[in-house]
Coordinates of C-alpha atoms in Angstrom, one line a residue:
X26 CA -37.8 44.0 -21.2
X27 CA -36.0 40.5 -20.7
X28 CA -32.3 40.1 -21.6
X29 CA -31.8 37.9 -24.7
X30 CA -31.1 34.1 -23.7
X31 CA -27.6 32.8 -24.1
X32 CA -26.6 31.0 -27.3
X33 CA -24.2 28.2 -26.4
X34 CA -21.2 27.7 -28.7
X35 CA -21.8 25.6 -31.7
X36 CA -19.0 23.4 -33.2
X37 CA -18.0 26.1 -35.9
X38 CA -17.4 28.6 -32.8
X39 CA -15.2 26.1 -31.0
X40 CA -13.1 25.8 -34.3
X41 CA -13.0 29.5 -34.9
X42 CA -11.6 30.3 -31.3
X43 CA -9.5 27.0 -30.6
X44 CA -6.4 29.0 -30.9
X45 CA -7.5 31.7 -28.3
X46 CA -9.1 29.2 -25.6
X47 CA -5.8 27.0 -25.7
X48 CA -3.6 30.1 -25.4
X49 CA -5.6 31.2 -22.3
X50 CA -5.6 27.7 -20.6
X51 CA -2.3 26.5 -21.7
X52 CA 0.2 29.5 -22.3
X53 CA -1.4 32.0 -19.9
X54 CA -2.2 29.1 -17.3
X55 CA -5.7 30.3 -16.4
X56 CA -8.1 28.2 -14.7
X57 CA -11.3 27.1 -16.7
X58 CA -13.6 29.5 -14.5
X59 CA -11.0 32.3 -15.9
X60 CA -11.2 31.2 -19.5
X61 CA -14.9 30.9 -19.4
X62 CA -15.2 34.6 -17.9
X63 CA -12.7 35.8 -20.3
X64 CA -14.4 34.4 -23.6
X65 CA -17.8 35.4 -22.4
X66 CA -16.5 39.2 -22.0
X67 CA -14.5 39.4 -24.8
X68 CA -15.7 37.0 -27.6
X69 CA -19.2 36.9 -26.6
X70 CA -18.6 32.9 -26.2
X71 CA -20.8 31.0 -23.9
X72 CA -19.9 27.5 -22.7
X73 CA -20.0 25.5 -19.5
X74 CA -17.0 24.3 -17.5
X75 CA -18.0 20.5 -18.4
X76 CA -18.0 21.8 -22.2
X77 CA -14.6 23.2 -22.1
X78 CA -13.3 20.0 -20.3
X79 CA -14.7 17.8 -22.8
X80 CA -13.4 20.1 -25.7
X81 CA -10.0 20.7 -24.3
X82 CA -9.7 16.8 -23.8
X83 CA -10.4 16.2 -27.5
X84 CA -7.8 18.7 -28.3
X85 CA -5.3 16.7 -26.2
X86 CA -4.8 20.3 -24.3
X87 CA -3.7 18.8 -21.0
X88 CA -2.2 21.2 -18.4
X89 CA -1.2 18.2 -16.2
X90 CA 1.1 15.6 -16.8
X91 CA -0.1 12.1 -17.3
X92 CA 1.5 8.7 -16.5
X93 CA 2.3 7.5 -19.9
X94 CA 3.8 10.7 -20.9
X95 CA 6.1 10.7 -18.0
X96 CA 7.0 7.1 -18.7
X97 CA 7.8 8.1 -22.2
X98 CA 10.2 10.9 -21.0
X99 CA 12.0 8.6 -18.8
X100 CA 12.4 6.1 -21.5
X101 CA 13.6 8.8 -23.9
X102 CA 15.9 10.2 -20.8
X103 CA 17.6 6.6 -20.3
X104 CA 18.7 6.4 -24.0
X105 CA 19.8 9.9 -24.1
X106 CA 21.6 9.6 -20.9
X107 CA 23.3 6.5 -21.9
X108 CA 24.7 8.4 -25.1
X109 CA 25.5 11.5 -22.8
X110 CA 23.5 14.0 -24.6
X111 CA 21.7 16.9 -23.2
X112 CA 18.1 16.7 -23.3
X113 CA 14.8 18.9 -23.6
X114 CA 11.4 17.3 -23.6
X115 CA 8.3 18.6 -25.2
X116 CA 4.8 17.4 -25.1
X117 CA 2.7 18.6 -28.2
X118 CA 5.4 21.1 -29.0
X119 CA 5.1 22.5 -25.5
X120 CA 8.3 22.3 -23.2
X121 CA 7.9 20.2 -20.0
X122 CA 8.4 22.2 -17.1
X123 CA 11.2 21.1 -14.8
X124 CA 9.3 21.7 -11.8
X125 CA 6.2 20.0 -12.5
X126 CA 8.0 16.9 -13.7
X127 CA 9.7 16.9 -10.4
X128 CA 6.4 17.4 -8.2
X129 CA 4.8 14.7 -10.6
X130 CA 7.7 12.0 -10.2
X131 CA 7.6 12.5 -6.1
X132 CA 3.9 12.0 -6.0
X133 CA 4.1 9.2 -8.2
X134 CA 7.0 6.6 -7.7
X135 CA 5.2 3.8 -9.5
X136 CA 6.6 5.3 -12.7
X137 CA 9.9 4.1 -12.0
X138 CA 8.9 0.7 -11.0
X139 CA 6.8 0.5 -14.6
X140 CA 9.8 1.8 -16.3
X141 CA 12.2 -0.7 -14.8
X142 CA 9.4 -3.6 -15.3
X143 CA 9.5 -2.8 -19.0
X144 CA 5.8 -1.7 -19.3
X145 CA 5.4 0.6 -22.6
X146 CA 3.6 3.7 -22.7
X147 CA 0.6 4.0 -25.0
X148 CA 0.7 5.0 -28.8
X149 CA -0.4 8.9 -27.7
X150 CA 2.2 9.3 -25.5
X151 CA 5.0 8.0 -27.8
X152 CA 3.5 10.2 -30.6
X153 CA 3.1 13.4 -28.6
X154 CA 6.5 13.3 -26.4
X155 CA 9.6 14.3 -28.0
X156 CA 13.1 15.1 -27.2
X157 CA 15.4 17.8 -28.6
X158 CA 19.1 18.8 -28.1
X159 CA 19.1 22.3 -26.4
X160 CA 20.9 24.9 -28.3
X161 CA 24.7 25.7 -27.0
X162 CA 23.5 29.0 -26.2
X163 CA 20.3 27.8 -24.0
X164 CA 20.2 30.1 -20.9
X165 CA 18.8 26.9 -19.2
X166 CA 21.6 24.4 -20.1
X167 CA 23.5 24.8 -17.1
X168 CA 20.3 24.2 -14.9
X169 CA 19.6 21.2 -16.8
X170 CA 22.6 19.4 -16.8
X171 CA 22.1 16.2 -18.5
X172 CA 18.1 16.3 -18.4
X173 CA 15.4 17.7 -16.4
X174 CA 14.8 15.3 -13.6
X175 CA 15.4 15.4 -9.7
X176 CA 18.7 14.4 -8.3
X177 CA 17.4 14.2 -4.7
X178 CA 17.9 10.9 -2.8
X179 CA 14.4 9.3 -3.6
X180 CA 13.6 6.2 -5.6
X181 CA 13.9 8.6 -8.7
X182 CA 17.8 8.7 -8.1
X183 CA 18.1 5.1 -9.5
X184 CA 16.6 6.0 -12.9
X185 CA 20.1 7.2 -14.2
X186 CA 21.9 4.0 -13.1
X187 CA 19.7 0.9 -13.0
X188 CA 21.0 -2.3 -11.6
X189 CA 20.8 -5.2 -13.9
X190 CA 19.2 -7.2 -10.8
X191 CA 16.8 -4.3 -10.2
X192 CA 15.6 -4.4 -13.6
X193 CA 15.2 -8.1 -13.8
X194 CA 13.3 -8.0 -10.7
X195 CA 10.7 -5.5 -11.6
X196 CA 10.5 -7.1 -15.1
X197 CA 9.7 -10.8 -13.9
X198 CA 7.2 -9.2 -11.0
X199 CA 5.4 -7.5 -13.8
X200 CA 5.2 -10.5 -15.8
X201 CA 4.0 -12.8 -12.9
X202 CA 1.1 -10.5 -12.0
X203 CA 0.3 -10.4 -15.9
X204 CA 0.4 -14.3 -16.1
X205 CA -1.6 -14.9 -12.7
X206 CA -4.5 -12.6 -14.1
X207 CA -4.1 -13.7 -17.7
X208 CA -4.2 -17.6 -17.0
X209 CA -6.9 -17.4 -14.6
X210 CA -4.9 -18.4 -11.3
X211 CA -6.6 -15.4 -9.8
X212 CA -10.3 -14.5 -10.5
X213 CA -12.0 -11.4 -9.2
X214 CA -15.2 -9.6 -9.1
X215 CA -15.9 -6.0 -7.7
X216 CA -16.1 -7.1 -4.5
X217 CA -12.7 -9.0 -4.1
X218 CA -9.9 -10.9 -6.0
X219 CA -8.8 -14.5 -5.0
X220 CA -6.9 -17.6 -5.7
X221 CA -9.1 -19.6 -8.2
X222 CA -8.3 -23.0 -6.6
X223 CA -8.3 -21.9 -2.9
X224 CA -10.5 -18.9 -3.0
X225 CA -9.8 -16.5 0.3
X226 CA -8.1 -19.6 2.2
X227 CA -4.6 -18.8 1.0
X228 CA -5.0 -15.0 1.7
X229 CA -6.2 -15.5 5.3
X230 CA -3.6 -18.0 6.0
X231 CA -0.8 -15.7 4.7
X232 CA -2.1 -13.0 6.8
X233 CA -2.2 -15.3 10.0
X234 CA 1.3 -16.8 9.3
X235 CA 2.8 -13.4 9.1
X236 CA 1.2 -11.8 12.0
X237 CA 2.8 -14.9 13.7
X238 CA 6.3 -13.9 12.3
X239 CA 5.7 -10.4 13.6
X240 CA 4.8 -11.9 17.2
X241 CA 7.7 -14.0 17.2
X242 CA 10.0 -10.7 16.1
X243 CA 8.3 -8.8 19.3
X244 CA 8.6 -11.5 21.6
X245 CA 12.5 -11.1 21.4
X246 CA 12.2 -7.9 23.3
X247 CA 9.3 -9.4 25.7
X248 CA 11.2 -11.4 28.2
X249 CA 10.3 -14.6 26.0
X250 CA 12.7 -17.7 26.0
X251 CA 14.4 -18.1 22.7
X252 CA 13.2 -21.6 22.5
X253 CA 9.5 -20.3 22.4
X254 CA 10.5 -17.7 19.9
X255 CA 11.8 -20.5 17.7
X256 CA 8.7 -22.5 18.2
X257 CA 6.4 -19.8 17.0
X258 CA 8.3 -19.4 13.9
X259 CA 8.3 -23.1 13.0
X260 CA 4.7 -22.9 12.1
X261 CA 4.4 -19.9 9.8
X262 CA 7.4 -21.1 7.7
X263 CA 6.0 -24.7 7.6
X264 CA 2.7 -23.1 6.4
X265 CA 4.4 -21.0 3.9
X266 CA 4.3 -24.0 1.3
X267 CA 0.8 -24.2 1.2
X268 CA 0.6 -20.6 0.5
X269 CA 2.9 -20.6 -2.3
X270 CA 1.1 -23.5 -4.0
X271 CA -1.9 -21.6 -4.3
X272 CA -0.5 -18.1 -4.2
X273 CA -3.3 -15.1 -3.3
X274 CA -3.3 -12.1 -5.5
X275 CA -1.5 -9.9 -2.8
X276 CA 1.2 -12.4 -1.7
X277 CA 4.2 -9.9 -2.9
X278 CA 2.7 -6.9 -1.0
X279 CA 1.8 -9.0 2.4
X280 CA 5.5 -10.6 2.5
X281 CA 7.2 -7.4 1.6
X282 CA 5.3 -5.2 4.2
X283 CA 5.9 -7.7 6.8
X284 CA 9.8 -7.9 6.1
X285 CA 10.2 -4.2 6.2
X286 CA 8.0 -4.2 9.6
X287 CA 10.4 -6.8 11.1
X288 CA 13.2 -4.5 10.0
X289 CA 11.7 -1.7 12.1
X290 CA 11.4 -3.5 15.1
X291 CA 15.0 -4.6 15.1
X292 CA 14.5 -8.3 14.0
X293 CA 16.5 -8.0 10.7
X294 CA 17.6 -11.7 11.0
X295 CA 13.9 -13.1 10.8
X296 CA 13.5 -10.8 8.0
X297 CA 16.5 -11.9 6.1
X298 CA 15.2 -15.8 6.9
X299 CA 11.9 -14.9 5.7
X300 CA 13.2 -13.5 2.3
X301 CA 15.6 -16.1 1.8
X302 CA 12.8 -18.8 2.4
X303 CA 10.5 -17.4 -0.2
X304 CA 13.4 -17.6 -2.7
X305 CA 14.2 -21.0 -1.8
X306 CA 10.5 -22.2 -1.7
X307 CA 9.6 -20.6 -5.2
X308 CA 12.5 -22.3 -6.8
X309 CA 11.6 -25.7 -5.3
X310 CA 7.8 -25.6 -6.3
X311 CA 8.2 -23.4 -9.8
X312 CA 11.8 -23.9 -10.8
X313 CA 14.5 -21.5 -11.2
X314 CA 13.4 -19.9 -14.4
X315 CA 9.9 -19.1 -13.1
X316 CA 9.0 -15.4 -12.9
X317 CA 8.3 -15.5 -9.1
X318 CA 11.3 -17.4 -8.4
X319 CA 13.4 -14.9 -10.6
X320 CA 11.8 -12.0 -8.6
X321 CA 12.5 -13.2 -5.2
X322 CA 15.9 -14.3 -6.3
X323 CA 16.6 -10.8 -7.8
X324 CA 15.3 -9.3 -4.4
X325 CA 17.4 -11.2 -2.0
X326 CA 20.6 -10.3 -3.9
X327 CA 20.5 -6.6 -3.6
X328 CA 22.4 -5.4 -0.7
X329 CA 20.6 -5.2 2.5
X330 CA 20.9 -1.0 2.5
X331 CA 19.3 -1.1 -0.8
X332 CA 16.6 -3.6 -0.3
X333 CA 14.2 -1.2 1.5
X334 CA 14.3 1.2 -1.3
X335 CA 13.6 -1.9 -3.7
X336 CA 10.7 -2.9 -1.4
X337 CA 9.2 0.5 -1.5
X338 CA 9.3 0.6 -5.2
X339 CA 7.8 -2.9 -5.7
X340 CA 5.0 -2.1 -3.7
X341 CA 4.4 1.0 -5.5
X342 CA 4.5 -1.0 -8.7
X343 CA 2.0 -3.5 -7.2
X344 CA -0.6 -0.6 -6.5
X345 CA -0.4 0.5 -10.3
X346 CA -0.9 -3.1 -11.6
X347 CA -3.9 -3.9 -9.4
X348 CA -5.2 -0.4 -10.0
X349 CA -5.0 -0.9 -13.8
X350 CA -6.2 -4.3 -13.8
X351 CA -9.1 -3.8 -11.3
X352 CA -9.5 -0.4 -11.0
X353 CA -8.4 2.2 -8.3
X354 CA -11.3 1.7 -6.1
X355 CA -11.1 -2.1 -5.9
X356 CA -10.6 -3.8 -2.5
X357 CA -7.2 -5.4 -3.5
X358 CA -6.2 -2.3 -4.8
X359 CA -6.9 -0.4 -1.3
X360 CA -5.1 -3.3 0.5
X361 CA -2.2 -3.0 -1.4
X362 CA -2.0 0.6 -0.7
X363 CA -2.7 0.2 2.8
X364 CA 0.6 -2.4 2.7
X365 CA 2.6 0.5 0.8
X366 CA 1.1 3.0 3.5
X367 CA 2.5 0.9 6.4
X368 CA 5.8 0.3 4.9
X369 CA 6.7 3.7 3.5
X370 CA 3.9 6.7 4.3
X371 CA 3.6 5.6 8.0
X372 CA 7.3 6.6 8.3
X373 CA 6.9 10.1 7.2
X374 CA 5.6 13.4 8.7
X375 CA 2.0 13.2 10.0
X376 CA 0.9 15.6 7.7
X377 CA 2.1 13.7 4.7
X378 CA 0.3 10.7 6.1
X379 CA -3.0 12.6 6.3
X380 CA -2.7 13.8 3.0
X381 CA -2.1 10.5 1.3
X382 CA -5.0 9.1 3.3
X383 CA -7.3 11.7 2.2
X384 CA -6.2 11.0 -1.3
X385 CA -6.9 7.4 -1.2
X386 CA -10.2 7.7 0.7
X387 CA -11.4 10.3 -2.2
X388 CA -10.9 7.4 -4.6
X389 CA -12.8 5.0 -2.8
X390 CA -15.5 6.6 -0.6
X391 CA -18.4 6.4 -3.0
X392 CA -18.0 2.9 -4.6
X393 CA -16.3 0.7 -2.2
X394 CA -17.5 -3.1 -1.8
X395 CA -15.3 -4.1 1.2
X396 CA -16.7 -2.1 4.4
X397 CA -14.0 -3.6 6.6
X398 CA -11.0 -2.2 4.2
X399 CA -13.1 0.9 4.2
X400 CA -13.3 1.0 8.1
X401 CA -9.5 0.4 8.2
X402 CA -9.0 3.2 6.1
X403 CA -10.9 5.7 8.0
X404 CA -9.2 4.1 11.1
X405 CA -5.8 4.9 9.5
X406 CA -7.3 8.5 8.6
X407 CA -8.5 8.8 12.3
X408 CA -5.2 7.8 13.9
X409 CA -3.2 10.1 11.8
X410 CA -5.5 12.9 12.7
X411 CA -5.2 11.8 16.4
X412 CA -1.1 11.9 16.2
X413 CA -1.3 15.4 14.6
X414 CA -3.3 16.7 17.3
X415 CA -1.0 14.9 20.1
X416 CA 1.9 16.7 18.4
X417 CA 0.1 20.1 19.2
X418 CA -1.1 18.9 22.8
X419 CA -4.6 18.8 21.8
X420 CA -5.9 15.8 23.8
X421 CA -9.5 16.5 23.7
X422 CA -9.3 16.3 19.7
X423 CA -6.9 13.6 19.6
X424 CA -9.5 11.5 21.7
X425 CA -12.5 12.6 19.6
X426 CA -10.8 11.9 16.3
X427 CA -10.7 7.9 17.3
X428 CA -14.0 8.1 19.4
X429 CA -16.0 9.3 16.4
X430 CA -15.5 5.8 14.8
X431 CA -18.8 4.0 15.1
X432 CA -18.2 0.7 16.7
X433 CA -20.0 -1.3 13.9
X434 CA -17.6 0.4 11.3
X435 CA -14.7 -1.6 12.3
X436 CA -13.5 -5.2 12.6
X437 CA -12.8 -6.9 15.8
X438 CA -8.8 -6.8 15.2
X439 CA -9.0 -3.0 14.4
X440 CA -11.6 -2.1 17.1
X441 CA -8.6 -3.7 19.6
X442 CA -6.1 -1.3 18.1
X443 CA -8.4 1.8 18.3
X444 CA -8.8 0.8 22.0
X445 CA -5.2 0.8 22.8
X446 CA -4.9 4.2 21.4
X447 CA -7.6 5.6 23.3
X448 CA -6.1 4.0 26.6
X449 CA -3.1 5.7 25.7
X450 CA -4.6 9.0 25.4
X451 CA -6.5 8.6 28.5
X452 CA -3.4 7.7 30.1
X453 CA -1.6 11.0 29.2
X454 CA -4.5 12.9 30.5
X455 CA -4.0 11.0 33.9
X456 CA -7.6 9.3 33.6
X457 CA -6.3 6.0 34.6
X458 CA -9.6 4.3 35.4
X459 CA -11.0 5.1 32.0
X460 CA -7.6 4.0 30.3
X461 CA -7.8 0.6 32.2
X462 CA -11.3 0.2 30.8
X463 CA -10.1 0.8 27.3
X464 CA -7.3 -1.4 27.4
X465 CA -9.3 -3.9 29.0
X466 CA -11.9 -3.4 26.0
X467 CA -8.9 -3.9 23.6
X468 CA -8.3 -7.6 25.2
X469 CA -11.9 -8.5 24.7
X470 CA -12.0 -7.2 20.9
X471 CA -8.9 -9.1 20.5
X472 CA -10.3 -12.4 21.8
X473 CA -13.5 -12.3 19.2
X474 CA -10.9 -12.3 16.4
X475 CA -9.7 -15.8 17.2
X476 CA -6.2 -14.8 16.9
X477 CA -3.8 -15.6 19.6
X478 CA -1.3 -13.2 18.0
X479 CA -4.0 -10.5 18.4
X480 CA -4.7 -11.1 21.8
X481 CA -1.0 -11.4 22.8
X482 CA -0.4 -7.8 21.6
X483 CA -3.5 -6.7 23.5
X484 CA -2.3 -8.3 26.5
X485 CA 1.2 -7.1 26.4
X486 CA -0.5 -3.5 26.0
X487 CA -2.5 -4.3 29.1
X488 CA 0.2 -5.5 31.0
X489 CA 2.4 -2.2 29.9
X490 CA -0.4 -0.1 31.1
X491 CA -0.7 -1.9 34.9
X492 CA 2.9 -1.3 35.1
X493 CA 3.0 2.4 34.4
X494 CA 0.0 2.7 36.5
X495 CA 2.1 1.2 39.5
X496 CA -0.1 -1.9 39.7
X497 CA 2.4 -4.7 39.7
X498 CA 0.2 -7.6 41.0
X499 CA -2.2 -7.0 38.0
X500 CA 0.8 -6.8 35.7
X501 CA 2.3 -10.1 36.9
X502 CA -1.2 -11.8 36.3
X503 CA -1.4 -10.5 32.8
X504 CA 2.4 -11.5 32.0
X505 CA 1.6 -15.0 33.3
X506 CA -1.4 -15.2 31.1
X507 CA 0.7 -13.8 28.2
X508 CA 3.3 -16.4 28.6
X509 CA 1.0 -19.3 29.0
X510 CA -0.3 -18.5 25.5
X511 CA 2.8 -17.9 24.0
X512 CA 3.5 -21.6 24.6
X513 CA 0.4 -22.5 23.0
X514 CA 1.4 -21.1 19.7
X515 CA 1.9 -24.4 18.0
X516 CA -1.3 -23.7 16.2
X517 CA -2.4 -21.4 13.6
X518 CA -5.5 -19.8 13.3
X519 CA -7.4 -18.0 10.5
X520 CA -10.7 -17.1 9.6
X521 CA -12.0 -19.5 6.9
X522 CA -15.3 -18.0 5.6
X523 CA -15.7 -20.2 2.8
X524 CA -15.2 -23.7 3.6
X525 CA -16.1 -24.2 7.4
X526 CA -17.0 -27.7 8.5
X527 CA -19.9 -27.8 11.1
X528 CA -21.5 -30.6 12.3
X529 CA -25.6 -30.5 12.9
X530 CA -25.2 -29.8 16.4
X531 CA -22.7 -27.0 16.3
X532 CA -23.9 -23.8 17.3
X533 CA -24.3 -21.1 14.9
X534 CA -21.5 -18.7 15.0
X535 CA -17.8 -17.3 13.9
X536 CA -15.8 -20.6 12.9
X537 CA -12.0 -20.4 12.3
X538 CA -9.3 -23.1 10.9
X539 CA -6.7 -24.2 13.2
X540 CA -3.9 -25.9 11.8
X541 CA -1.3 -28.0 14.0
X542 CA 2.1 -28.1 12.9
X543 CA 4.5 -30.6 15.0
X544 CA 8.5 -30.5 14.3
X545 CA 11.6 -32.1 15.9
X546 CA 13.4 -29.9 18.5
X547 CA 16.8 -30.8 16.5
X548 CA 15.7 -30.1 13.2
X549 CA 18.2 -27.5 11.7
X550 CA 16.7 -27.5 8.3
X551 CA 13.1 -27.2 7.0
X552 CA 11.5 -30.0 5.1
X553 CA 8.1 -30.6 4.5
X554 CA 8.1 -34.2 5.8
X555 CA 9.2 -32.8 9.1
X556 CA 5.9 -31.7 9.9
X557 CA 3.0 -33.7 10.7
X558 CA -0.3 -31.5 10.0
X559 CA -3.8 -31.9 11.3
X560 CA -6.8 -29.4 10.8
X561 CA -9.8 -28.7 13.0
X562 CA -12.7 -26.2 13.2
X563 CA -13.9 -24.7 16.3
X564 CA -15.8 -21.5 17.2
X565 CA -14.0 -18.6 18.2
X566 CA -15.0 -18.4 21.7
X567 CA -13.0 -21.6 22.6
X568 CA -9.9 -20.6 21.0
X569 CA -8.1 -18.3 23.3
X570 CA -8.9 -19.3 26.5

C-alpha cells in the first residue's frame, strides 16, 4: 500500500504555528533544516527550506544582523554615549548579542564610513531597532560598560570620538559621489562606469600617471639619479589637471590606493605631495566649497599617523557606495574592492586574504561582464594560494596555483606579474634555467602593454634575478637598458580604446595614446602654462624599444 502523499502547509497552517517556528529558529537557534525536521516530526507540518526562508522573511524573522539595523544601532549609540547613558539594544524585541555585533562590525567596516557620511538607515531599521537603559541589577552591566561595541584598535574605535574633520570628510565624499551619479557626470551600464564627457580616457590616464608615480618612488631605491626621478614625476602631476577636469568614477579609490602604496615603499614625501596636490587642484578647478575640494582638504588635515586609518575607511565607503548604486557584481564595485584589497587586506595574514577573495569571487563569478577584472581577481586568489603554500614549504603546490591560470584569462600586465612570481618560485627550487625563461617572459608580456612603467618593473626583476644567479654581465646589460628607458619617461602612455586616430595605411593592432610634457628645469612650482603638450598615436610594438 502506498504511503499518503505529503500535504504542504497552507496559509492557515503557517499562521497557526508561527510562534513555534520562530521560537525554534530564533530562540533555540536551530538551522532551517533542523526546524523543518522538527516540524515534520512533531506537528505533521511539511514545507521546503525555500518556503521557510520566504515566510520567515515576511515575518521579519532575521537571525543575522543587517547593515541598516547596525547603522541605526550606531546612531543610537552615538546619541546615548554623548549623554553618558548605558545602553541595551533590541531588534524586534530581541536583545542584540554583543558577540554577533562585534563580528559584524569587524567584517563590515563600511558601516562606520556610512555613519560618518550621514547615510540614514531605512524606515524598517528605524522602526525595529530600539535602545533601552539596562536595570541597575543587570548582571551584564559591567560587561557592557557604555554600550555593547568593540573596543579593539580597529576602525570601530573612532565611533566613540568622531573628529569634526573626519565627519566632514566622509559626508562630503558621500555628497560628491551622489552628485556625480545624479547629475549625469558619470554614466554606467552593466559592463562599466565612465565619465560622460571623456568616456574611459580619464580613467586610463589616471591609472597610467599613478603607475608613473610608483615608478618614480621605486626608482629612488634603484640607483637612479634624483634629477631623473624628479623628471619622472613632472608628467603625472601635470596630467592630473586633465583627470580632475573630467574625473572618472574611481578617481578617489585609485588616488588613495596609490598614496598608500607610496607610503608602504617608504616614499611618504611623494605621497604627501600627491595628496596636497589633489587638494590644491580641486580648489583651483571647482572652488573651496565644492564637495570634492572639501573632501581632500579634510583628508590632508588629518595627522599623518591617522591618515592610513582614514584612507582604509574611505575605500570601504566607496565599495559600499558603488555596490549600492551599481550592484555588488558590477565591474566598478569589483575594481574598488581591488583597491581596498591592495591597501588593506594584502597587509593581513594570507588566510585572511584568501577568505576575502573567495567571498568577493562568490559575488561576481556567475554574472561579471569585465573579463580582465575577473582575471585579476582570479590572479589575486591564485597568488594568495601560492603564498600560503610557500609559507608551508610546498613549492609544487605554490607553482601549480599560478600555472593553472590560462594564458588567455589575464591581461598582458597581469601575465607579466604572474611570470615574475613563477620565476621566483623556480628560483627557490634551484631551477635557474626555467626561472630565467619566466623572468624573460615577464619582460615580453610587459612590452605588450605599451607601458614603459610596466616594462621597467619587469626589467628590474630580470636584473635582480641575474645578480642572484651570479650573471653580472647579463645584469649589467639589463641595467643599462633600464636606465636608458628611465631617461625616456617624459611621455606618458595609456590605452585609449575609444578614440584612437589611425590613418588608412596604419596597420591594424593595439593603439595607445602618448602624451609628451615639457617643463623647465628650474620651475619650482607647478603651473599649467609651464607645460607644452602634444599628442600622438602609435602602435604598441613601437613604444618600448
